[in-house]
Coordinates of C-alpha atoms in Angstrom, one line a residue:
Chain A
X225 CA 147.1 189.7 157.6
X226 CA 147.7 186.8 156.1
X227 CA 149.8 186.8 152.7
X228 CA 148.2 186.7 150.0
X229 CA 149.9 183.7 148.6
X230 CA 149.6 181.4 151.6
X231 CA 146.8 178.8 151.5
X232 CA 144.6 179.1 154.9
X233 CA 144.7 176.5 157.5
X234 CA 141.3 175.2 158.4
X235 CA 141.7 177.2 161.7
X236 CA 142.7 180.3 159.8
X237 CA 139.9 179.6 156.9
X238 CA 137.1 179.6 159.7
X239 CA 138.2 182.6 161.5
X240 CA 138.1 184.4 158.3
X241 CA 134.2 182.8 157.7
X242 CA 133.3 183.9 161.4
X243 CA 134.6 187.5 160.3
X244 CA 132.4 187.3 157.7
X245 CA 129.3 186.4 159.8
X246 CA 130.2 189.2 162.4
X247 CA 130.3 191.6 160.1
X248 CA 127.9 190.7 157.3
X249 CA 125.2 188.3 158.5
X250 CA 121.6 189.8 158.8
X251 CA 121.1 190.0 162.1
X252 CA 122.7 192.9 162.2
X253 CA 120.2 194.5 160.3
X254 CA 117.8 197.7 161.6
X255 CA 114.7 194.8 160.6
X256 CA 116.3 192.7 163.0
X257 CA 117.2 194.3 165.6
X258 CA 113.8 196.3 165.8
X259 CA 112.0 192.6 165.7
X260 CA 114.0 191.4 168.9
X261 CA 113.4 194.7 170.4
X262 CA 109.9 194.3 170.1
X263 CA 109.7 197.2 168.4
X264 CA 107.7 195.9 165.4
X265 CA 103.7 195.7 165.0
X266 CA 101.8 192.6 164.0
X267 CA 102.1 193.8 160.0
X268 CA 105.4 194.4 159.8
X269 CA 105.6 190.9 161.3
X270 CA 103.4 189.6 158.3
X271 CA 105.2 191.7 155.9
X272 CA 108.1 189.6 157.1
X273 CA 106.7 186.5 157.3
X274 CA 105.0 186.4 154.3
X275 CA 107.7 187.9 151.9
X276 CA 110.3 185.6 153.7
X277 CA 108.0 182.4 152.7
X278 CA 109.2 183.1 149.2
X279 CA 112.8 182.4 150.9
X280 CA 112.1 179.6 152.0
X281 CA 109.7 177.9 149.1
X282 CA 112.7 178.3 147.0
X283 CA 115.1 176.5 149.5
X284 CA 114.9 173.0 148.3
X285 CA 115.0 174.3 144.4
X286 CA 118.3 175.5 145.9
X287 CA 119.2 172.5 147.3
X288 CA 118.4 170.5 144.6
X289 CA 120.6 172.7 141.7
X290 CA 123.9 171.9 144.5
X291 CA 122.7 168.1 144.2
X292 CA 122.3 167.8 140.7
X293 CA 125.9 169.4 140.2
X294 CA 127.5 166.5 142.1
X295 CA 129.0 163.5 140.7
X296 CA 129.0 161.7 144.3
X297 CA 126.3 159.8 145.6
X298 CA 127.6 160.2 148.7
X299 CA 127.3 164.2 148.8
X300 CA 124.2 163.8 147.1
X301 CA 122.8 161.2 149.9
X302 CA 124.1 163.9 152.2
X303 CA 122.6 166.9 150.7
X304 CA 119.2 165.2 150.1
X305 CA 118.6 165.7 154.0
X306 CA 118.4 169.2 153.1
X307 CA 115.1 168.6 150.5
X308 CA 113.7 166.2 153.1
X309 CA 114.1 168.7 156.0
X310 CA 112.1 172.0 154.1
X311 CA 109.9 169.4 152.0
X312 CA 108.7 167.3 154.4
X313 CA 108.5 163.6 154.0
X314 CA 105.7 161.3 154.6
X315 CA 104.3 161.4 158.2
X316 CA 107.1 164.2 158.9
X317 CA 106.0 167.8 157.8
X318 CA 108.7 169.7 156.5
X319 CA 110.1 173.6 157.1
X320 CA 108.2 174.8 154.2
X321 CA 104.7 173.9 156.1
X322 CA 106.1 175.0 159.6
X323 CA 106.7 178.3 158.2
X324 CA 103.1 178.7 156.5
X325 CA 102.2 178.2 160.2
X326 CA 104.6 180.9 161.4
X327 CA 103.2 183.1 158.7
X328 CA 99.4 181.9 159.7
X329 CA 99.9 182.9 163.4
X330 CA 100.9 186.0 162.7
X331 CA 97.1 186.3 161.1
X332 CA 97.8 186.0 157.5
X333 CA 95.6 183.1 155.4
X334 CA 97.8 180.1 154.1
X335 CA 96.4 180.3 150.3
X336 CA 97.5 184.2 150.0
X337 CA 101.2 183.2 151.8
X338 CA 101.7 179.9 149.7
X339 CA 100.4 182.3 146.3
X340 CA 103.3 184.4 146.7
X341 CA 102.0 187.2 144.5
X342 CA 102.1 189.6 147.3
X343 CA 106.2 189.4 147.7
X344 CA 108.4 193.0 147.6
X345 CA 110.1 192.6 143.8
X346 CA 113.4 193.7 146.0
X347 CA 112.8 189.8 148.1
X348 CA 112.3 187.9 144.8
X349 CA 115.3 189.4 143.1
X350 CA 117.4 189.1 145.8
X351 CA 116.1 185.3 146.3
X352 CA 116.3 184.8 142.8
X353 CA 120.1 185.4 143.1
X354 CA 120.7 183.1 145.6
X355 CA 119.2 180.5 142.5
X356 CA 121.6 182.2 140.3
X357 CA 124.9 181.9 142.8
X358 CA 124.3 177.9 142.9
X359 CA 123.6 177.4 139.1
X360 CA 126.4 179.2 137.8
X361 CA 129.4 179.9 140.5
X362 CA 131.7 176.5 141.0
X363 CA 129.9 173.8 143.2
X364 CA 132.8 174.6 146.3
X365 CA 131.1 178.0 146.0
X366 CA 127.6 177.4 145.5
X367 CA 128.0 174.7 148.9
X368 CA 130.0 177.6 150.5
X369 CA 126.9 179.9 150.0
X370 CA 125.2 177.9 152.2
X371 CA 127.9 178.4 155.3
X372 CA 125.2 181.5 156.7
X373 CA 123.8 178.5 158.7
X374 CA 127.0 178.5 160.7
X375 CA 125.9 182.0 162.1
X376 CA 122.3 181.3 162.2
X377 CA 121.9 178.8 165.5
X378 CA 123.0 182.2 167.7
X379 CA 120.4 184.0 165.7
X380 CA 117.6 181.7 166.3
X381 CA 117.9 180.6 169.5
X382 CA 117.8 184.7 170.4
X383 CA 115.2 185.7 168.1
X384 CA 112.8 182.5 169.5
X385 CA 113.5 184.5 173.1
X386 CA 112.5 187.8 171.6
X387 CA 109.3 186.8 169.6
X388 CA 108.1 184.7 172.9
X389 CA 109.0 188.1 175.0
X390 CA 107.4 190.6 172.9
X391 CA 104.7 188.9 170.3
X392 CA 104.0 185.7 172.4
X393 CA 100.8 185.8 170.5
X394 CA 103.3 184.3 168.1
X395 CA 104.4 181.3 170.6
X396 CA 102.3 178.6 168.6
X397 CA 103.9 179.2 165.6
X398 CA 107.8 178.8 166.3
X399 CA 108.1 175.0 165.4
X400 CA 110.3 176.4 162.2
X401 CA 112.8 177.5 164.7
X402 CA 112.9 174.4 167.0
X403 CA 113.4 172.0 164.2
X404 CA 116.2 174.8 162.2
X405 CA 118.2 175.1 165.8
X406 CA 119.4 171.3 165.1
X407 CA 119.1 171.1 161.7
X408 CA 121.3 174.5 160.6
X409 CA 124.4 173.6 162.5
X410 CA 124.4 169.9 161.6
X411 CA 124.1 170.8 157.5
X412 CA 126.7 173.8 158.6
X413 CA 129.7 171.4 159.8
X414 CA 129.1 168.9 156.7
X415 CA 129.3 172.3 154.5
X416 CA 132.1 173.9 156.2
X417 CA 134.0 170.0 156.4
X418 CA 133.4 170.5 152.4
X419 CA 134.8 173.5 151.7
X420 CA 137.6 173.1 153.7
X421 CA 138.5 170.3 151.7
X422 CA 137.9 170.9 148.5
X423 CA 138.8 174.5 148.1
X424 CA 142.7 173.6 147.5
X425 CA 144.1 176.4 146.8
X426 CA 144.0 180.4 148.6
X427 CA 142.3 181.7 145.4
X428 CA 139.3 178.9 145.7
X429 CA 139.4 179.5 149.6
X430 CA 139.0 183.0 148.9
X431 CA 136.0 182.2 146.3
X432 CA 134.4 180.3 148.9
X433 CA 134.2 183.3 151.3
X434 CA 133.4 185.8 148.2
X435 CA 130.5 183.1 147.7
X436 CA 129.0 183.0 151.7
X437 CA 129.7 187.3 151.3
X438 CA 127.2 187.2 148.8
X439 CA 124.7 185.1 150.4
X440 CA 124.9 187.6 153.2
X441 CA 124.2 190.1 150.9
X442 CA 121.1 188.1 149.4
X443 CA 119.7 187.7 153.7
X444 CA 120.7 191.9 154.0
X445 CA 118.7 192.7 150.5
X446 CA 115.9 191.2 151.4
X447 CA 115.2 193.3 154.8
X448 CA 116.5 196.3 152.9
X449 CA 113.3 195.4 151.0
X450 CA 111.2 194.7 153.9
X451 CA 112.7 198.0 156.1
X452 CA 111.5 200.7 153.1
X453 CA 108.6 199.1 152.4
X454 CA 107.0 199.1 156.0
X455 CA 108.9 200.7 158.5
X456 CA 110.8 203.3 157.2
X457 CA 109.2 205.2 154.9
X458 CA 106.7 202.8 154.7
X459 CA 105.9 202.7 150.7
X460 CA 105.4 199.1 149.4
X461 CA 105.4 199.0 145.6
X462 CA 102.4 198.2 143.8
X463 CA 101.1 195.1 143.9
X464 CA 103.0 193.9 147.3
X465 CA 101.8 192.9 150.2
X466 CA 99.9 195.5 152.3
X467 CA 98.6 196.2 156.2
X468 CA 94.9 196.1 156.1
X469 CA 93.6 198.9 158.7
X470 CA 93.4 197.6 161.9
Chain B
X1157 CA 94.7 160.3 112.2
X1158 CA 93.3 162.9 114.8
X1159 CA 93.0 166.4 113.4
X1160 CA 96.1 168.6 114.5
X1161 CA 94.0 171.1 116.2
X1162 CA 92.7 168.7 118.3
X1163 CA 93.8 168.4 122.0
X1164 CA 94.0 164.5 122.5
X1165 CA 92.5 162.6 125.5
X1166 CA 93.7 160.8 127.9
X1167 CA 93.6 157.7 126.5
X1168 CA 94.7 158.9 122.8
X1169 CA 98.1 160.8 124.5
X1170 CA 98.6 156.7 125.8
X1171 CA 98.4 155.4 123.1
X1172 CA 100.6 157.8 121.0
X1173 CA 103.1 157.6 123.8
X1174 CA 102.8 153.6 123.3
X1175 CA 103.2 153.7 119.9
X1176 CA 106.5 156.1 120.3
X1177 CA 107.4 153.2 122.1
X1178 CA 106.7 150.0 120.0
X1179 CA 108.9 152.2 117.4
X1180 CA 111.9 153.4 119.4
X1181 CA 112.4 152.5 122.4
X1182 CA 115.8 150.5 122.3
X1183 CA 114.4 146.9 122.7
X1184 CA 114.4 147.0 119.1
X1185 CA 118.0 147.8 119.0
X1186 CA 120.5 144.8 117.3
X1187 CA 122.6 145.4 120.5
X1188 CA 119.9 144.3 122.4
X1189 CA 118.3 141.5 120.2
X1190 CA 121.6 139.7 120.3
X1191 CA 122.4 140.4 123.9
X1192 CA 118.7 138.2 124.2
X1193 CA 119.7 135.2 121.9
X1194 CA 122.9 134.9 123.5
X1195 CA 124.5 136.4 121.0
X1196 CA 127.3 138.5 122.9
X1197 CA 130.2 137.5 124.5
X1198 CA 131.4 138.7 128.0
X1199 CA 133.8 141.4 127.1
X1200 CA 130.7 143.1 125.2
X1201 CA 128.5 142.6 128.3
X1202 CA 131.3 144.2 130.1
X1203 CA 131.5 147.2 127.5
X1204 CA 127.9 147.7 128.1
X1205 CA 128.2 147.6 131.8
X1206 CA 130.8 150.0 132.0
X1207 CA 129.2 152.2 129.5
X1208 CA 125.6 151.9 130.9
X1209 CA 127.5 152.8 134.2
X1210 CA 128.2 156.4 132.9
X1211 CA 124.1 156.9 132.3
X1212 CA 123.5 155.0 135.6
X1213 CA 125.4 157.5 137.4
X1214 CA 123.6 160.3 135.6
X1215 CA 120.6 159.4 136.4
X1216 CA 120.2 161.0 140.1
X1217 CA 121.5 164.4 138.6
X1218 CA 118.8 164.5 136.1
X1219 CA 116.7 163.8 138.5
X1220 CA 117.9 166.5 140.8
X1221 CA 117.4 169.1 137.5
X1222 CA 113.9 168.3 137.5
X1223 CA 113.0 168.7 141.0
X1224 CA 115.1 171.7 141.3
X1225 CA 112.9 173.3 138.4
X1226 CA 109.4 172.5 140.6
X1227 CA 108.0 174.9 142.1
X1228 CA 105.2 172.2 144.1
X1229 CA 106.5 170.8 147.1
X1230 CA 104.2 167.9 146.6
X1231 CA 106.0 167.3 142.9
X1232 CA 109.2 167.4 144.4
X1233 CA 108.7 164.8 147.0
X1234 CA 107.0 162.3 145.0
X1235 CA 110.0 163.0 142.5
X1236 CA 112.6 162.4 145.1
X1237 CA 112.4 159.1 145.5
X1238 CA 113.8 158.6 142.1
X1239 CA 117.0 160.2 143.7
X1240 CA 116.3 157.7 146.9
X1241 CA 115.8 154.6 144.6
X1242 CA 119.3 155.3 142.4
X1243 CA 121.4 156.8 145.5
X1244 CA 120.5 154.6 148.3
X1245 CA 119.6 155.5 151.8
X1246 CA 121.0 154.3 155.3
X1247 CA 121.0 150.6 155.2
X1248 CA 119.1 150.4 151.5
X1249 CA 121.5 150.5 148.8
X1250 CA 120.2 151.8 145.7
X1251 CA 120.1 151.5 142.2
X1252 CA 124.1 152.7 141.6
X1253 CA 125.3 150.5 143.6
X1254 CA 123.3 147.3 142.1
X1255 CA 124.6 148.1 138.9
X1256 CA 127.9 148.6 140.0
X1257 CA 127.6 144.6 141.4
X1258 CA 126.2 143.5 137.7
X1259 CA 129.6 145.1 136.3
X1260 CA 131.5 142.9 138.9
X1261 CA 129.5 140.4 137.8
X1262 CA 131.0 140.6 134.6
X1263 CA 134.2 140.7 135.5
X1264 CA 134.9 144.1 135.7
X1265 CA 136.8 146.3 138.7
X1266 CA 134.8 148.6 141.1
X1267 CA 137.0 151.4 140.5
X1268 CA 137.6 150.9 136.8
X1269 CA 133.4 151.4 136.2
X1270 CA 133.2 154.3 138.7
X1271 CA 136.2 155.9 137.3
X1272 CA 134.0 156.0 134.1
X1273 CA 137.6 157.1 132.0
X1274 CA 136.7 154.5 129.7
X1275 CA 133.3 154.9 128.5
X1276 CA 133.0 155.6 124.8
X1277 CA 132.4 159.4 123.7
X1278 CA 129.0 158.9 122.2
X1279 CA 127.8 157.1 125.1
X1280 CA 129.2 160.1 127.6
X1281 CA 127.7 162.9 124.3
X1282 CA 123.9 161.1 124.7
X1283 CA 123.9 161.1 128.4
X1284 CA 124.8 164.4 128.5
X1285 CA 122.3 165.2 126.2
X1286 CA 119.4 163.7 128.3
X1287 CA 120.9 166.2 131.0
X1288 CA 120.5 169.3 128.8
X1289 CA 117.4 168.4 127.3
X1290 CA 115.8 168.1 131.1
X1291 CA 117.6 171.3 132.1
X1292 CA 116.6 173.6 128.7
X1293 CA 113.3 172.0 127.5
X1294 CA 110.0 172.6 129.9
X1295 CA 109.2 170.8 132.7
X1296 CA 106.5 169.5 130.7
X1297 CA 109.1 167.6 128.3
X1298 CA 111.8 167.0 131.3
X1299 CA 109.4 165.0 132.8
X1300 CA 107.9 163.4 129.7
X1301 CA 111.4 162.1 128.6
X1302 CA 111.2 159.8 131.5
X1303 CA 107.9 158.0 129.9
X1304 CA 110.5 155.4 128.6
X1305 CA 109.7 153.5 131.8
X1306 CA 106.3 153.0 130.8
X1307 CA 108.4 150.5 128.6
X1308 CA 111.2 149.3 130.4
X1309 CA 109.3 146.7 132.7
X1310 CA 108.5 144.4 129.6
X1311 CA 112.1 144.8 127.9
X1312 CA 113.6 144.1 131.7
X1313 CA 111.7 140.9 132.1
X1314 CA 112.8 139.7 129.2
X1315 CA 116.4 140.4 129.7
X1316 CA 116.6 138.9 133.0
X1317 CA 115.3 135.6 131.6
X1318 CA 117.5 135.7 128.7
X1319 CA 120.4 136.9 130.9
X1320 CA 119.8 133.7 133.1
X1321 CA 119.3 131.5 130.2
X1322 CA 122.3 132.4 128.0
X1323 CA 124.6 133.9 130.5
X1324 CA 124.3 131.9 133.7
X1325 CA 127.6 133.4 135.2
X1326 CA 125.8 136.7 135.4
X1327 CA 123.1 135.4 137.5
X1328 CA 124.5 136.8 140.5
X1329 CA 124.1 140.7 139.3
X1330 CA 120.3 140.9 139.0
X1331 CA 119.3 142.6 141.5
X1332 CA 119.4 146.4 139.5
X1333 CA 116.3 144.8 137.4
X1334 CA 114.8 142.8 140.0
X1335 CA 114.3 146.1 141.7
X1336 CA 113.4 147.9 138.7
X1337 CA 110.4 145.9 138.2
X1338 CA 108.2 147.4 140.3
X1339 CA 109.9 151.1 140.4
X1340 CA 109.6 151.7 136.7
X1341 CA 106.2 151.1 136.3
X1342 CA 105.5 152.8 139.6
X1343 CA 107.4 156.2 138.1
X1344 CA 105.6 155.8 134.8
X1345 CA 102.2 156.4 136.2
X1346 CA 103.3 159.0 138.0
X1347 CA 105.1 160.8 135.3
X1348 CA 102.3 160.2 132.6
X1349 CA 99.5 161.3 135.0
X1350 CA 101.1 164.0 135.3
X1351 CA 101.8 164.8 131.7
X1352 CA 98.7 164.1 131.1
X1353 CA 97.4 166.4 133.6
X1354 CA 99.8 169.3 132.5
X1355 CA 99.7 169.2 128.7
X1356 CA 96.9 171.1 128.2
X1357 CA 97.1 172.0 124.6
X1358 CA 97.6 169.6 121.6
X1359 CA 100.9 172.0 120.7
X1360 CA 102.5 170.8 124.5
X1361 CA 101.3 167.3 123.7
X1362 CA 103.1 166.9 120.5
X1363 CA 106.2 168.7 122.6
X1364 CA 105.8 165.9 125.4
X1365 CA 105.8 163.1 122.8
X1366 CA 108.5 164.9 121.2
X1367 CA 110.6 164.8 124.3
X1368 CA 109.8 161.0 125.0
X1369 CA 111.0 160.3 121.1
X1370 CA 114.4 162.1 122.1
X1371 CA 115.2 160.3 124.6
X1372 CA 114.5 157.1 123.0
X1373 CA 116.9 158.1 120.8
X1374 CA 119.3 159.2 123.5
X1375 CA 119.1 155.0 124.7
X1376 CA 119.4 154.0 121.3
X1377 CA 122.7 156.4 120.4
X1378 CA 124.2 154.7 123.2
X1379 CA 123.8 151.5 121.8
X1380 CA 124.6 152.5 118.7
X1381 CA 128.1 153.7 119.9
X1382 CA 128.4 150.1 121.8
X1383 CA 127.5 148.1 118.5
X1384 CA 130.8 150.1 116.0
X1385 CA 132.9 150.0 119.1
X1386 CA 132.7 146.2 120.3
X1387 CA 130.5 144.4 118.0
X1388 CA 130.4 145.6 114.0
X1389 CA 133.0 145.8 112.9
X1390 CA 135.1 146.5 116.6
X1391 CA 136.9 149.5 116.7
X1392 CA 136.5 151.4 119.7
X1393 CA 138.3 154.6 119.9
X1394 CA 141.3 155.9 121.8
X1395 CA 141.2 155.7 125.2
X1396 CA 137.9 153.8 125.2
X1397 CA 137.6 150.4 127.3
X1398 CA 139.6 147.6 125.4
X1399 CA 138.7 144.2 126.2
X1400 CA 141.6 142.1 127.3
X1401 CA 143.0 139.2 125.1
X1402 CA 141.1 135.8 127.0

């Protein structure tokens, strides 16, 4: 261990963010690992996709709370590539519409995805957080929160293997992926380059890596939500999303 | 007058909006009127560019609140180019920037603007205000308090001629209006369609003009603070930008 009053090096500071993604990061999770088993049915996959689309509409309102708390225009320049990327800009569509079409191949309508009446209380509260952690936590922390896309290139690139294997009815809709397998680890290095320089002292290092624990926690929550609701029991709330018979 | 309970149209929200404008927007301000007739000196057009600097620089971060509080992806890109226009983008410079050059123009250091230690405590109080008003009020009135650019093209016009005229020295820092010229108005449309579009009762059209009204006064405040400091009768508080002896 390393005493408590020594400031990390950046070595030591992203071995102890890589501990975090071993141990923490969601694709650990029973959702998961049941997805790249195969072992999930076309619902379950819409249950997913359409309660993650609430994720990812509120990505760039994310994005956009971390560029508003900046006082340089050069972060800001930087961060904007984040908006653009999920928003889309002319002529280029953006992550947000690549994962409508994710959500429409696995046989859900756009206009019931986009609505977003049909997400698990337990994904928008856990989402909602995420909002919360970037608003009000220090801006090294809220920009820390985003360090998950570190881990999620690995993730990805597997899960892209494991949908085409088991669900390749699902092949035409994994643009999302292609597009996040460049984008995640480019934004992740101009994060982690961030953090490691501005968090100057252990106690804001150690903020930092309370602030990307919590944003694992906020990936986990929302497959807790997903696993009780239609796996295991299998009991979505009223009002959420539910199978029709097939 | 039009009855209170009556929801205005299209045309009668205009011409409210206008006539918030013919009353407060801060072309009417003295600081202004003798900035036109040649009336100020250059240290006072450098206490205005430094000070002006502060809101300048604010201007992307408001910017940021609003889009971060849109829940339309389509919103959010079209508002995002406000963020482009002040920011820059590879190889474009933006709006920062350009004013940054009219402060050199007067005289002034780079890093003594940007620093922004020097800028007067009611201009820094008003900007800040405009910041809170777009991050507590709806977005409604966030976006309505940008309407003043339905008024800035006229009151930009006129400075650059008098500018030229009276100030020839300063020529050379333009470009922040020239480019302005066609943004503002551009913005405006988009901002009042949109208010029009969203105010649906009389009650949030009366809050939209309301909102427009504040932040004529948050223009005019800063003016106000740039007239007692360096104009009438000159006594600019401690710590605040001194003009050197000539």
């Amino acid at each position: 261990m390393i005493p408590e009053s020594q400031t990390l090096t950046k070595e030591q500071l992203l071995s102890r963010i890589q501990e975090v993604g071993r141990e923490r990061y969601h694709h650990q999770h029973p959702f998961h690992l049941m997805m790249h088993e195969g072992r999930l049915n076309r619902v379950q996959l819409q249950a997913w996709a359409l309660n993650r689309y609430y994720y990812q509409s509120r990505i760039p309102m994310k994005d956009a709370i971390i560029l508003s708390r900046s006082e340089d225009r050069e972060f800001r320049a930087a961060w904007r590539k984040r908006i653009v990327d999920h928003d889309g800009e002319r002529g280029h569509e953006g992550g947000i519409e690549r994962w409508i079409r994710l959500a429409e191949a696995t046989g859900l309508n756009r206009e019931r995805v986009q609505s977003a009446t049909e997400v698990l209380p337990a994904v928008r509260y856990a989402v909602d957080a995420y909002l919360d952690l970037v608003k009000n936590r220090t801006l090294l922390e809220a920009v820390a929160s985003s360090l998950t896309e570190l881990f999620s290139r690995d993730l990805i690139a597997l899960r892209m293997d494991a949908l085409r294997k088991h669900y390749p009815w699902l092949s035409g809709g994994l643009d999302y992926f292609t597009a996040r397998l460049d984008q995640a680890p480019e934004d992740a290095r101009f994060a982690f380059d961030y953090v490691a320089e501005h968090a100057h002292t252990r106690a804001e290092q150690e903020a930092a890596i309370a602030a990307l624990t919590s944003k694992c926690d906020i990936l986990w929550a929302q497959l807790d939500g997903l696993h009780f609701a239609y796996v295991q029991p299998g009991w979505p709330p009223p009002g959420a999303f539910v199978p029709e018979e097939e």
